[in-house]
Coordinates of N, CA and C in Angstrom, one line a residue:
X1 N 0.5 12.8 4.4 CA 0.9 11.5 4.7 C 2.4 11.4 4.6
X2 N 2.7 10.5 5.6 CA 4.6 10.5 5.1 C 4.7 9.2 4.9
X3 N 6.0 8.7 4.3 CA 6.4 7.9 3.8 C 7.8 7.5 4.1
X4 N 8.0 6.2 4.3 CA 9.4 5.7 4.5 C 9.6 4.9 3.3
X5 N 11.0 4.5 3.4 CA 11.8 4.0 2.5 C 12.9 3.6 2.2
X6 N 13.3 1.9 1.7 CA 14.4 1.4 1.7 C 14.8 0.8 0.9
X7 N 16.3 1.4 0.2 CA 16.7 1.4 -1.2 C 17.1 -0.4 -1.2
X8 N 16.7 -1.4 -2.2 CA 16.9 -2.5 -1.8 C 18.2 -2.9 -3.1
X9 N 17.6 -2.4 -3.9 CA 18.8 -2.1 -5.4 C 18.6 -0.8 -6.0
X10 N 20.2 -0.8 -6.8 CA 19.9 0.9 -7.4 C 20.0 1.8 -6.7
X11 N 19.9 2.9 -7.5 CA 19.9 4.2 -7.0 C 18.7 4.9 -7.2
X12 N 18.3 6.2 -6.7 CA 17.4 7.3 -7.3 C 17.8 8.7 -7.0
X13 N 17.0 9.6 -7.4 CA 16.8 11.0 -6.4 C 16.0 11.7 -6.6
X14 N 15.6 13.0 -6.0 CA 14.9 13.7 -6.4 C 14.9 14.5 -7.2
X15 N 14.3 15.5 -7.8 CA 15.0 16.1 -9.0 C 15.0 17.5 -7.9
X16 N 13.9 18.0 -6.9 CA 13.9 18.9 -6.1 C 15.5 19.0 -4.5
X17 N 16.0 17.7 -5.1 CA 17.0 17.5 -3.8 C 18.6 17.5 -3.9
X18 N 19.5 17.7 -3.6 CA 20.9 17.2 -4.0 C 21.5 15.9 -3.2
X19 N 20.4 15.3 -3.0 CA 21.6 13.9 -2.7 C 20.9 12.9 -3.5
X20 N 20.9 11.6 -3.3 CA 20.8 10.3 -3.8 C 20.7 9.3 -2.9
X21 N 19.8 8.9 -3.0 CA 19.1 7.1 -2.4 C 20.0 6.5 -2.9
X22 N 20.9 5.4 -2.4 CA 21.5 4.0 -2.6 C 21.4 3.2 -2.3
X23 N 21.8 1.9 -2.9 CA 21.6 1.1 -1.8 C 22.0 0.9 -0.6
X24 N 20.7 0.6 0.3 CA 21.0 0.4 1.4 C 20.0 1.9 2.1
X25 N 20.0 2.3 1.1 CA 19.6 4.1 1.9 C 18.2 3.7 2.7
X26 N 18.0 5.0 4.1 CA 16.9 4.4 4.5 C 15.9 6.2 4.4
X27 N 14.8 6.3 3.3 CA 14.4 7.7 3.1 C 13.0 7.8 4.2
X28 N 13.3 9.3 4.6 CA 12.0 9.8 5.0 C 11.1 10.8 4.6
X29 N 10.1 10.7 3.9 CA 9.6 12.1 3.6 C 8.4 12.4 4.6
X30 N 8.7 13.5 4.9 CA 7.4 14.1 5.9 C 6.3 14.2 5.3
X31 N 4.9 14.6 5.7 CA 3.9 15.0 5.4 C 3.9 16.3 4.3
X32 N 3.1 16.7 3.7 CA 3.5 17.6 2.2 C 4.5 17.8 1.6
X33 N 5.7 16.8 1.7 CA 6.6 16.9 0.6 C 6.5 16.8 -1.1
X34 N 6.7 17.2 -1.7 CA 6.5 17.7 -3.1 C 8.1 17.3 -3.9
X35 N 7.7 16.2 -4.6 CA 9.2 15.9 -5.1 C 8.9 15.2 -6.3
X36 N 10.0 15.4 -7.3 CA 9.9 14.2 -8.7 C 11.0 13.6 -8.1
X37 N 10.8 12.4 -8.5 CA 11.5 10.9 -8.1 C 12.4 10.3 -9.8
X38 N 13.6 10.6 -9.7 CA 14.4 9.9 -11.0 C 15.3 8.9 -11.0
X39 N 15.5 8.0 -11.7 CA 17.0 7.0 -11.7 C 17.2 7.5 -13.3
X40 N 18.6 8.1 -12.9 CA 18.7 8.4 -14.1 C 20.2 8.7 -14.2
X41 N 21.6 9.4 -15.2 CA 22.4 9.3 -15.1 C 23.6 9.7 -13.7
X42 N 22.4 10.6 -13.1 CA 23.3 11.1 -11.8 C 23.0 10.6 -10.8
X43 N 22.4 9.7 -10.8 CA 22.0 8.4 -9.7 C 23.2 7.7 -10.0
X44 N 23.0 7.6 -11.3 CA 24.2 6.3 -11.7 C 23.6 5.0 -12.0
X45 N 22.8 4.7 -12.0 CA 22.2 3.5 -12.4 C 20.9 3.6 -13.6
X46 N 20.7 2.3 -13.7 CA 19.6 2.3 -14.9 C 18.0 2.3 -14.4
X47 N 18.3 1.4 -12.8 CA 17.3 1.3 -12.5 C 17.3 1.1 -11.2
X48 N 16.3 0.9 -10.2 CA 15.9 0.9 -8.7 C 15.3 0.0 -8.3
X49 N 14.8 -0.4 -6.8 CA 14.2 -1.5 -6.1 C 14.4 -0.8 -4.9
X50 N 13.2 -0.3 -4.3 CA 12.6 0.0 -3.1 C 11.4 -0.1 -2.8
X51 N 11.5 -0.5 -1.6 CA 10.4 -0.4 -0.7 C 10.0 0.3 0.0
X52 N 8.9 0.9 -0.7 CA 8.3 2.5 0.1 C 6.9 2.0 1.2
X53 N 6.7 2.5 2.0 CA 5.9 2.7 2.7 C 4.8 3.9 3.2
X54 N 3.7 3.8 2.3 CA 3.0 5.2 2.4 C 1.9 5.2 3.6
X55 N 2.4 5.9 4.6 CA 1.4 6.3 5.4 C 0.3 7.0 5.8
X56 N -0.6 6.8 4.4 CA -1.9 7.8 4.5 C -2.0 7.9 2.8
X57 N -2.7 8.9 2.7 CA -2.8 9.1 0.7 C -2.1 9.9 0.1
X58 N -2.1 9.7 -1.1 CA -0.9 10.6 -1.8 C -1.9 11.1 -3.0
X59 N -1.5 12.9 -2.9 CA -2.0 13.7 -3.9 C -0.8 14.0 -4.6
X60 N -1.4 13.6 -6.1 CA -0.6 13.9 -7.1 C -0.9 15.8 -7.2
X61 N 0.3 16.5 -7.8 CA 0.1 18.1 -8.6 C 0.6 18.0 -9.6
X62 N 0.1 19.0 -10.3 CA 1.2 19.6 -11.5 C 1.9 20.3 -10.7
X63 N 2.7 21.2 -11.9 CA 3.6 22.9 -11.5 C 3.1 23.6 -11.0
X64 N 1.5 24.0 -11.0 CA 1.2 25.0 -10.0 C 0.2 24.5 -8.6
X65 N 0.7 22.9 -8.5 CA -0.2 22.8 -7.1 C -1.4 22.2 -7.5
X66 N -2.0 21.7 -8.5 CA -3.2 21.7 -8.3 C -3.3 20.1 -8.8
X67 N -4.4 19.6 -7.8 CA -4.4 18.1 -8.0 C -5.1 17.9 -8.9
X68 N -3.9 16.3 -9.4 CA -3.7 15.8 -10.9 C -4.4 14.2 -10.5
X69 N -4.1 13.9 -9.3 CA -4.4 12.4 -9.1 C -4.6 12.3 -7.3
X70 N -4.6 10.6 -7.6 CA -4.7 10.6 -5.9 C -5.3 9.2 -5.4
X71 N -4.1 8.7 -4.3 CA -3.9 7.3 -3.7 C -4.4 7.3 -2.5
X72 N -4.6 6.3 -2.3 CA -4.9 5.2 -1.0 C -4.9 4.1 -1.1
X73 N -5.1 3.7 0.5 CA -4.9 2.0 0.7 C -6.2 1.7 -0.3
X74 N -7.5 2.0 -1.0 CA -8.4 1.7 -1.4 C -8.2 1.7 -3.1
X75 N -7.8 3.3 -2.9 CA -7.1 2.9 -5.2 C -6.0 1.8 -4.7
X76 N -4.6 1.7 -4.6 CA -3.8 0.7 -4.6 C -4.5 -0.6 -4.1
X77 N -5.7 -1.0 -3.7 CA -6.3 -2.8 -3.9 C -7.0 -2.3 -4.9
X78 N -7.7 -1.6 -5.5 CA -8.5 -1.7 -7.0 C -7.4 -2.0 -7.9
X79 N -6.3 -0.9 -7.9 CA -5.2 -1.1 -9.0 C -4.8 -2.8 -8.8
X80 N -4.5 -3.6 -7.7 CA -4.0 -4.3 -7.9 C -5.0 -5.6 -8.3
X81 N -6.1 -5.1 -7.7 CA -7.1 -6.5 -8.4 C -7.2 -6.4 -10.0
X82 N -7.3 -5.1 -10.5 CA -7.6 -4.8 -11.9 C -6.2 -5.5 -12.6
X83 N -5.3 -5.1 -11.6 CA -3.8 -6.0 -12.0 C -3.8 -7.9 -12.0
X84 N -4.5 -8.2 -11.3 CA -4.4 -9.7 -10.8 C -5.2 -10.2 -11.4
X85 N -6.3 -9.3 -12.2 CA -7.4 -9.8 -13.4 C -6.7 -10.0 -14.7
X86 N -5.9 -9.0 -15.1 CA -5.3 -9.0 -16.4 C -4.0 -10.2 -16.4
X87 N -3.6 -10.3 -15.4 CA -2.7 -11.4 -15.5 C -2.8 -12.8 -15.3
X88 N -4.5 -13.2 -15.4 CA -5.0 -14.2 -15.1 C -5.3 -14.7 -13.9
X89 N -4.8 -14.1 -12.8 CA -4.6 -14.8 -11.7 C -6.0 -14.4 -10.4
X90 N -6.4 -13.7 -11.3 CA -8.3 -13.0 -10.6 C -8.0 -12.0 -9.9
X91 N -8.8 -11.6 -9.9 CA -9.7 -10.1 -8.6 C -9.3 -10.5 -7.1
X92 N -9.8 -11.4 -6.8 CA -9.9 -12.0 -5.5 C -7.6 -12.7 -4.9
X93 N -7.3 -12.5 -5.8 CA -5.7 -12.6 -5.3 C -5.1 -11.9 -4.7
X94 N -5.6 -10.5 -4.6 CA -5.2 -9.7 -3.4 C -5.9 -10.2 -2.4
X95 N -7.0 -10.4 -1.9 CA -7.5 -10.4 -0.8 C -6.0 -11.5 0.5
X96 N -5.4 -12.4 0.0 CA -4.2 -12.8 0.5 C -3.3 -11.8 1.0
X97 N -3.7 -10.9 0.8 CA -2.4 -9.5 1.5 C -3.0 -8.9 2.7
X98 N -4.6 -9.0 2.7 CA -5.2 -7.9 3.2 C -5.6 -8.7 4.6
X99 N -5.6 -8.1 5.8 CA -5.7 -8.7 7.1 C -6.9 -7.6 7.4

């Protein structure tokens, strides 16, 4: 899957990369990119605000490759109903996102 992205506050980076998202930055990762994602003192900031865009599912690894987890458009509506239940606001609150 690849993913777009646009730094809206803050900074980040990768810990596998030498540059830095800022604001404003507009990121691309291709299909099997493999990266840890930091805001941390060499970013320069405390913290971040982006807007990612995942196009397709994301497998989590450890260190040697081997899957740890794993997204979709299908876990991200479970997470967020389970999210919209705990904050009172019900299960059915996402369905307002979903076309």
């Amino acid at each position: 899957a690849w993913v777009t992205g646009y730094v809206i506050r803050g900074a980040w980076r990768y810990l596998e990369h030498d540059w830095v998202a800022s604001e404003g930055s507009f990121v691309y990762e291709p299909p099997g990119e493999i990266h840890t994602l930091v805001v941390d003192e060499v970013a320069g900031t405390p913290e971040m605000i982006t807007h990612f865009n995942h196009h397709g599912a994301m497998v989590y690894v450890d260190e040697q490759g081997r899957t740890t987890g794993y997204e979709d458009v299908f876990t991200k509506i479970e997470m967020c109903r389970k999210h919209y239940e705990a904050c009172g606001l019900g299960g059915a609150f996402v369905d307002q996102y979903i076309r």
